[in-house]
């Protein structure tokens, strides 16, 4: 029985020895490996942003008189102040140029030439650089510099209303 136990013990020892040598042999032969991969991202292009220019009507109730009949720069002058809003989704911070054009003006049935003989109408501030999302103030100065040339023109001007039509346009940079 002692021999049989020794034989079994020897066989177990040999089996253990072969297994550990085989494991060590395979483990010592493992080397690192590498591979490459590329990631890509598609870049879109900017689209046009639709913007709007918004301006509310402005009205002044001062009673202007010709320069010779009041304090020059006070009684004969009025300033219309318009607030221009240029905006659009995605446009905030963009820059452009604000152009203000006097399209027409009217006073009763008088012609523009007759009005020009009595009044000066000028855009005095607000044109030029504008930033989207920021309000821009535009001032239009009206000076009543010369009295009406005759009674029929006076009748049109006295207690009349001078209406000025303007166009506000933004050219984006």
Coordinates of N, CA and C in Angstrom, one line a residue:
X1 N 0.8 -1.2 0.0 CA 0.0 0.0 0.0 C 0.9 1.2 0.0
X2 N 2.0 1.1 0.6 CA 2.9 2.2 0.6 C 3.4 2.5 -0.8
X3 N 3.6 1.5 -1.5 CA 4.0 1.7 -2.9 C 2.9 2.3 -3.7
X4 N 1.8 1.9 -3.6 CA 0.7 2.4 -4.3 C 0.5 3.9 -4.0
X5 N 0.6 4.3 -2.8 CA 0.5 5.7 -2.4 C 1.7 6.5 -2.9
X6 N 2.8 5.9 -2.9 CA 4.0 6.6 -3.5 C 3.8 6.8 -5.0
X7 N 3.3 5.8 -5.7 CA 3.0 5.9 -7.1 C 2.0 7.0 -7.4
X8 N 1.0 7.0 -6.6 CA -0.1 8.0 -6.9 C 0.5 9.4 -6.5
X9 N 1.2 9.5 -5.5 CA 1.9 10.8 -5.1 C 2.8 11.2 -6.2
X10 N 3.6 10.3 -6.8 CA 4.6 10.6 -7.8 C 3.8 11.1 -9.1
X11 N 2.8 10.4 -9.4 CA 2.0 10.8 -10.6 C 1.3 12.2 -10.4
X12 N 0.9 12.4 -9.3 CA 0.3 13.8 -9.0 C 1.4 14.8 -9.1
X13 N 2.6 14.5 -8.6 CA 3.7 15.5 -8.6 C 4.1 15.7 -10.1
X14 N 4.1 14.7 -10.9 CA 4.5 14.9 -12.3 C 3.4 15.7 -13.0
X15 N 2.1 15.4 -12.8 CA 1.0 16.1 -13.4 C 1.1 17.6 -13.0
X16 N 1.4 17.8 -11.8 CA 1.5 19.2 -11.3 C 2.6 19.9 -12.0
X17 N 3.8 19.2 -12.1 CA 5.0 19.8 -12.7 C 4.7 20.1 -14.2
X18 N 4.1 19.2 -14.9 CA 3.9 19.4 -16.3 C 2.9 20.5 -16.5
X19 N 1.9 20.6 -15.7 CA 0.9 21.7 -15.8 C 1.5 23.0 -15.6
X20 N 2.3 23.2 -14.5 CA 2.9 24.5 -14.2 C 3.9 24.9 -15.3
X21 N 4.7 23.9 -15.8 CA 5.7 24.2 -16.8 C 5.0 24.6 -18.1
X22 N 3.9 23.9 -18.4 CA 3.2 24.3 -19.7 C 2.6 25.7 -19.5
X23 N 2.0 26.0 -18.4 CA 1.4 27.3 -18.2 C 2.4 28.4 -18.3
X24 N 3.6 28.2 -17.7 CA 4.7 29.2 -17.7 C 5.2 29.3 -19.1
X25 N 5.2 28.3 -19.9 CA 5.7 28.4 -21.2 C 4.7 29.2 -22.1
X26 N 3.4 29.0 -22.0 CA 2.4 29.7 -22.8 C 2.4 31.2 -22.3
X27 N 2.4 31.5 -21.0 CA 2.3 32.8 -20.5 C 3.5 33.7 -20.9
X28 N 4.7 33.1 -21.0 CA 5.9 33.8 -21.3 C 5.9 34.2 -22.8
X29 N 5.1 33.6 -23.6 CA 5.1 33.9 -25.0 C 4.1 34.9 -25.5
X30 N 3.3 35.6 -24.6 CA 2.3 36.6 -25.0 C 2.9 37.9 -25.2
X31 N 2.6 38.5 -26.4 CA 3.2 39.8 -26.7 C 2.0 40.8 -26.9
X32 N 2.3 42.1 -26.8 CA 1.2 43.1 -27.0 C 0.9 43.2 -28.5
X33 N -0.3 43.8 -28.8 CA -0.7 44.0 -30.1 C -1.2 45.4 -30.3
X34 N -1.3 46.0 -31.5 CA -1.9 47.3 -31.6 C -2.8 47.3 -32.8
X35 N -3.6 48.4 -32.9 CA -4.6 48.6 -33.9 C -4.8 50.1 -34.1
X36 N -5.3 50.5 -35.2 CA -5.6 51.9 -35.4 C -7.1 52.1 -35.8
X37 N -7.6 53.2 -35.4 CA -9.0 53.6 -35.7 C -9.0 55.1 -36.0
X38 N -9.9 55.5 -36.9 CA -10.1 56.9 -37.2 C -11.5 57.4 -36.9
X39 N -11.6 58.5 -36.2 CA -12.9 59.1 -35.9 C -13.1 60.2 -36.8
X40 N -14.3 60.4 -37.3 CA -14.6 61.5 -38.2 C -15.8 62.3 -37.7
X41 N -15.8 63.6 -38.0 CA -17.0 64.4 -37.6 C -17.3 65.2 -38.9
X42 N -18.5 65.2 -39.3 CA -18.9 66.0 -40.5 C -19.2 67.4 -40.0
X43 N -18.6 68.4 -40.7 CA -18.8 69.8 -40.3 C -19.8 70.4 -41.3
X44 N -20.9 71.0 -40.8 CA -21.9 71.6 -41.7 C -21.4 73.0 -42.2
X45 N -22.3 73.6 -42.9 CA -22.0 75.0 -43.3 C -23.0 75.9 -42.8
X46 N -22.6 77.2 -42.6 CA -23.5 78.2 -42.1 C -24.6 78.5 -43.1
X47 N -25.8 78.7 -42.5 CA -27.0 79.0 -43.4 C -27.3 80.5 -43.2
X48 N -27.9 81.0 -44.2 CA -28.3 82.4 -44.0 C -29.3 82.6 -42.9
X49 N -29.1 83.6 -42.1 CA -30.0 83.9 -41.0 C -31.0 85.0 -41.5
X50 N -32.2 84.8 -41.3 CA -33.2 85.8 -41.7 C -33.3 86.8 -40.5
X51 N -33.2 88.1 -40.9 CA -33.2 89.1 -39.9 C -34.4 90.1 -40.2
X52 N -34.8 90.8 -39.2 CA -35.8 91.8 -39.4 C -35.4 93.2 -38.9
X53 N -35.8 94.2 -39.5 CA -35.6 95.6 -39.0 C -37.0 96.1 -38.5
X54 N -37.1 96.5 -37.3 CA -38.4 97.0 -36.7 C -38.2 98.4 -36.2
X55 N -39.1 99.2 -36.6 CA -39.2 100.6 -36.2 C -40.6 101.0 -36.0
X56 N -40.9 101.7 -34.9 CA -42.2 102.2 -34.6 C -42.3 103.6 -35.1
X57 N -43.6 104.0 -35.4 CA -43.8 105.4 -35.8 C -43.5 106.3 -34.6
X58 N -43.2 107.5 -34.9 CA -42.8 108.5 -33.9 C -43.6 109.8 -34.2
X59 N -44.0 110.4 -33.1 CA -44.8 111.7 -33.3 C -44.4 112.7 -32.3
X60 N -44.3 113.9 -32.7 CA -44.1 115.0 -31.8 C -45.2 116.0 -31.8
X61 N -45.6 116.6 -30.7 CA -46.7 117.5 -30.7 C -46.2 119.0 -30.5
X62 N -45.0 119.2 -30.7 CA -44.5 120.6 -30.5 C -45.0 121.5 -31.6
X63 N -45.3 122.7 -31.3 CA -45.8 123.7 -32.3 C -44.7 124.5 -32.8
X64 N -44.2 124.1 -34.0 CA -43.0 124.8 -34.6 C -43.5 126.1 -35.2
X65 N -42.6 127.1 -35.1 CA -42.8 128.4 -35.7 C -41.6 128.7 -36.6
X66 N -41.7 129.5 -37.6 CA -40.5 129.9 -38.4 C -39.4 130.5 -37.5
X67 N -38.2 130.3 -37.9 CA -37.0 130.7 -37.1 C -37.1 132.2 -36.7
X68 N -37.6 133.1 -37.6 CA -37.7 134.5 -37.3 C -38.7 134.8 -36.2
X69 N -39.6 133.9 -35.9 CA -40.7 134.2 -34.9 C -40.5 133.4 -33.6
X70 N -39.4 133.0 -33.3 CA -39.1 132.3 -32.0 C -37.6 132.2 -31.7
X71 N -37.3 131.4 -30.7 CA -35.9 131.1 -30.4 C -35.3 130.1 -31.4
X72 N -34.3 130.5 -32.2 CA -33.7 129.6 -33.1 C -33.1 128.4 -32.4
X73 N -33.4 127.2 -33.0 CA -32.9 126.0 -32.4 C -33.8 125.5 -31.3
X74 N -34.8 126.2 -30.9 CA -35.8 125.8 -29.9 C -37.2 125.7 -30.5
X75 N -37.7 126.9 -30.8 CA -39.1 127.0 -31.3 C -39.3 126.5 -32.7
X76 N -38.2 126.6 -33.5 CA -38.2 126.3 -34.9 C -37.7 124.8 -35.2
X77 N -37.3 124.1 -34.2 CA -36.7 122.8 -34.4 C -37.3 121.7 -33.6
X78 N -37.5 120.6 -34.2 CA -38.0 119.4 -33.5 C -37.2 118.2 -34.0
X79 N -37.0 117.2 -33.1 CA -36.3 116.0 -33.4 C -37.2 114.8 -33.2
X80 N -37.3 114.0 -34.3 CA -38.0 112.7 -34.2 C -37.0 111.7 -33.9
X81 N -37.2 110.9 -32.8 CA -36.3 109.9 -32.4 C -36.9 108.5 -32.6
X82 N -36.3 107.7 -33.5 CA -36.8 106.4 -33.8 C -35.8 105.4 -33.2
X83 N -36.4 104.3 -32.7 CA -35.6 103.2 -32.2 C -35.7 102.1 -33.2
X84 N -34.5 101.7 -33.7 CA -34.4 100.7 -34.7 C -33.9 99.4 -34.0
X85 N -34.6 98.3 -34.3 CA -34.3 97.0 -33.7 C -34.0 96.1 -34.9
X86 N -32.7 95.6 -35.0 CA -32.3 94.7 -36.0 C -32.0 93.3 -35.3
X87 N -32.8 92.3 -35.6 CA -32.6 91.0 -34.9 C -33.0 89.9 -35.8
X88 N -32.6 88.7 -35.3 CA -32.9 87.4 -36.0 C -32.3 86.3 -35.3
X89 N -32.9 85.1 -35.3 CA -32.4 84.0 -34.6 C -31.1 83.6 -35.1
X90 N -30.1 83.6 -34.2 CA -28.7 83.3 -34.6 C -27.9 84.5 -35.1
X91 N -28.5 85.6 -35.2 CA -27.8 86.8 -35.7 C -27.3 87.7 -34.6
X92 N -27.6 87.5 -33.3 CA -27.2 88.4 -32.3 C -25.7 88.5 -32.3
X93 N -25.2 89.8 -32.2 CA -23.8 90.1 -32.2 C -23.3 90.4 -33.6
X94 N -24.0 90.0 -34.7 CA -23.5 90.3 -36.0 C -23.5 91.8 -36.2
X95 N -22.7 92.3 -37.1 CA -22.6 93.7 -37.3 C -23.0 94.0 -38.8
X96 N -23.4 95.3 -38.9 CA -23.9 95.7 -40.2 C -23.9 97.2 -40.3
X97 N -24.4 97.7 -41.4 CA -24.5 99.2 -41.6 C -25.9 99.6 -41.7
X98 N -26.4 100.5 -40.9 CA -27.7 101.0 -40.9 C -27.8 102.2 -41.8
X99 N -28.7 102.1 -42.8 CA -28.9 103.2 -43.8 C -30.3 103.7 -43.6
X100 N -30.4 105.0 -43.4 CA -31.7 105.7 -43.3 C -31.9 106.6 -44.4
X101 N -33.0 106.4 -45.1 CA -33.3 107.2 -46.3 C -34.7 108.0 -46.1
X102 N -34.7 109.2 -46.4 CA -35.9 110.0 -46.4 C -36.6 109.8 -47.7
X103 N -37.7 109.0 -47.7 CA -38.3 108.7 -49.0 C -39.2 109.8 -49.5
X104 N -40.0 110.3 -48.6 CA -41.0 111.4 -49.0 C -41.5 112.1 -47.8
X105 N -42.1 113.2 -48.0 CA -42.7 114.0 -46.9 C -43.9 114.7 -47.5
X106 N -44.9 115.0 -46.6 CA -46.1 115.7 -47.1 C -46.6 116.6 -46.0
X107 N -47.3 117.7 -46.4 CA -47.9 118.6 -45.5 C -49.1 119.2 -46.3
X108 N -50.3 118.7 -45.9 CA -51.5 119.1 -46.7 C -51.3 118.7 -48.1
X109 N -51.7 119.7 -49.0 CA -51.6 119.4 -50.4 C -50.3 120.1 -51.1
X110 N -49.4 120.5 -50.2 CA -48.2 121.2 -50.7 C -47.3 120.2 -51.4
X111 N -46.5 120.6 -52.4 CA -45.5 119.8 -53.0 C -44.3 119.7 -52.2
X112 N -43.4 118.7 -52.4 CA -42.2 118.6 -51.7 C -41.3 119.8 -51.9
X113 N -41.4 120.4 -53.1 CA -40.6 121.6 -53.4 C -41.1 122.8 -52.5
X114 N -42.4 122.9 -52.3 CA -42.9 124.0 -51.4 C -42.5 123.7 -50.0
X115 N -42.5 122.5 -49.6 CA -42.1 122.1 -48.2 C -40.6 122.4 -48.0
X116 N -39.8 122.1 -49.0 CA -38.3 122.3 -49.0 C -38.0 123.8 -48.8
X117 N -38.9 124.7 -49.3 CA -38.6 126.1 -49.2 C -38.8 126.6 -47.7
X118 N -39.5 125.8 -46.9 CA -39.8 126.2 -45.5 C -39.1 125.4 -44.5
X119 N -38.9 124.1 -44.8 CA -38.4 123.1 -43.8 C -37.1 122.5 -44.3
X120 N -36.2 122.2 -43.3 CA -35.1 121.3 -43.6 C -35.3 120.0 -42.8
X121 N -35.2 118.9 -43.5 CA -35.4 117.6 -42.8 C -34.1 116.8 -43.0
X122 N -33.4 116.4 -41.9 CA -32.1 115.7 -42.0 C -32.0 114.6 -41.0
X123 N -31.5 113.5 -41.4 CA -31.1 112.4 -40.5 C -29.8 112.9 -39.8
X124 N -29.8 113.1 -38.5 CA -28.7 113.7 -37.8 C -27.9 112.7 -37.0
X125 N -28.4 111.5 -36.7 CA -27.6 110.5 -36.0 C -28.3 109.1 -36.2
X126 N -27.5 108.1 -35.9 CA -28.0 106.8 -35.9 C -27.6 105.9 -37.1
X127 N -27.2 106.6 -38.2 CA -26.8 105.8 -39.4 C -25.4 105.3 -39.1
X128 N -25.0 104.2 -39.9 CA -23.7 103.7 -39.7 C -23.7 102.3 -39.0
X129 N -22.7 102.1 -38.2 CA -22.6 100.7 -37.6 C -23.7 100.4 -36.7
X130 N -24.2 99.1 -36.8 CA -25.3 98.6 -36.0 C -24.9 97.2 -35.6
X131 N -25.3 96.7 -34.4 CA -25.1 95.4 -34.0 C -26.4 94.7 -33.8
X132 N -26.6 93.5 -34.3 CA -27.9 92.8 -34.2 C -28.1 92.4 -32.7
X133 N -29.3 92.7 -32.3 CA -29.7 92.4 -30.9 C -29.6 93.6 -30.0
X134 N -29.1 94.7 -30.6 CA -28.9 96.0 -29.8 C -29.7 97.1 -30.5
X135 N -30.5 97.8 -29.7 CA -31.3 98.9 -30.2 C -30.4 100.0 -30.7
X136 N -30.8 100.6 -31.8 CA -30.1 101.8 -32.3 C -31.0 103.0 -32.4
X137 N -30.6 104.1 -31.9 CA -31.4 105.3 -31.9 C -31.1 106.1 -33.2
X138 N -32.1 106.5 -33.9 CA -32.0 107.4 -35.1 C -32.7 108.7 -34.9
X139 N -32.0 109.8 -35.1 CA -32.7 111.1 -34.9 C -32.8 111.8 -36.3
X140 N -34.0 112.3 -36.5 CA -34.3 113.1 -37.7 C -34.7 114.5 -37.2
X141 N -33.9 115.5 -37.6 CA -34.1 116.9 -37.2 C -35.0 117.6 -38.3
X142 N -36.0 118.3 -37.8 CA -36.8 119.1 -38.7 C -36.7 120.6 -38.2
X143 N -36.3 121.5 -39.1 CA -36.2 122.9 -38.8 C -37.2 123.7 -39.7
X144 N -38.0 124.5 -39.1 CA -38.9 125.4 -39.8 C -38.2 126.7 -40.0
X145 N -37.4 126.8 -41.1 CA -36.5 128.0 -41.2 C -37.1 129.2 -41.9
X146 N -38.1 129.0 -42.7 CA -38.7 130.1 -43.5 C -40.2 130.1 -43.4
X147 N -40.8 131.3 -43.2 CA -42.3 131.3 -43.2 C -42.9 131.1 -44.5
X148 N -44.2 130.7 -44.6 CA -44.8 130.4 -45.8 C -44.8 131.7 -46.7
X149 N -44.7 131.4 -48.0 CA -44.6 132.5 -49.0 C -45.8 133.3 -49.2
X150 N -47.0 132.7 -49.0 CA -48.3 133.4 -49.2 C -49.4 132.8 -48.3
X151 N -50.5 133.4 -48.4 CA -51.6 133.1 -47.5 C -52.1 131.6 -47.8
X152 N -52.2 131.2 -49.1 CA -52.7 129.8 -49.3 C -51.7 128.8 -48.8
X153 N -50.4 129.0 -48.9 CA -49.5 128.1 -48.3 C -49.6 128.1 -46.8
X154 N -49.7 129.3 -46.2 CA -49.9 129.5 -44.8 C -51.1 128.7 -44.3
X155 N -52.2 128.7 -45.0 CA -53.4 128.0 -44.7 C -53.1 126.5 -44.6
X156 N -52.3 126.0 -45.5 CA -51.9 124.6 -45.5 C -51.0 124.2 -44.3
X157 N -50.1 125.1 -43.9 CA -49.1 124.9 -42.9 C -49.6 125.1 -41.5
X158 N -50.4 126.1 -41.3 CA -50.9 126.4 -39.9 C -51.7 125.3 -39.4
X159 N -51.4 124.8 -38.2 CA -52.0 123.7 -37.6 C -52.0 122.4 -38.4
X160 N -51.1 122.3 -39.4 CA -51.0 121.1 -40.2 C -50.1 120.1 -39.6
X161 N -49.9 119.0 -40.3 CA -49.0 117.9 -39.8 C -48.0 117.6 -40.9
X162 N -46.8 117.7 -40.6 CA -45.7 117.3 -41.5 C -45.5 115.8 -41.3
X163 N -45.7 115.0 -42.4 CA -45.5 113.6 -42.3 C -44.2 113.2 -43.1
X164 N -43.3 112.5 -42.5 CA -42.1 112.1 -43.2 C -42.0 110.6 -43.2
X165 N -41.8 110.0 -44.4 CA -41.7 108.6 -44.6 C -40.2 108.2 -44.8
X166 N -39.7 107.3 -44.0 CA -38.3 106.9 -44.0 C -38.2 105.4 -44.3
X167 N -37.0 105.0 -44.8 CA -36.7 103.6 -45.0 C -35.5 103.3 -44.1
X168 N -35.6 102.3 -43.3 CA -34.5 101.8 -42.5 C -34.0 100.5 -43.1
X169 N -32.7 100.5 -43.5 CA -32.2 99.3 -44.2 C -30.9 98.9 -43.5
X170 N -30.6 97.6 -43.3 CA -29.3 97.2 -42.8 C -28.6 96.3 -43.8
X171 N -27.4 96.7 -44.1 CA -26.5 95.9 -44.9 C -25.6 95.1 -44.0
X172 N -25.7 93.8 -43.9 CA -24.9 93.0 -43.0 C -23.4 93.0 -43.5
X173 N -22.5 93.0 -42.6 CA -21.1 93.0 -43.0 C -20.7 91.6 -43.4

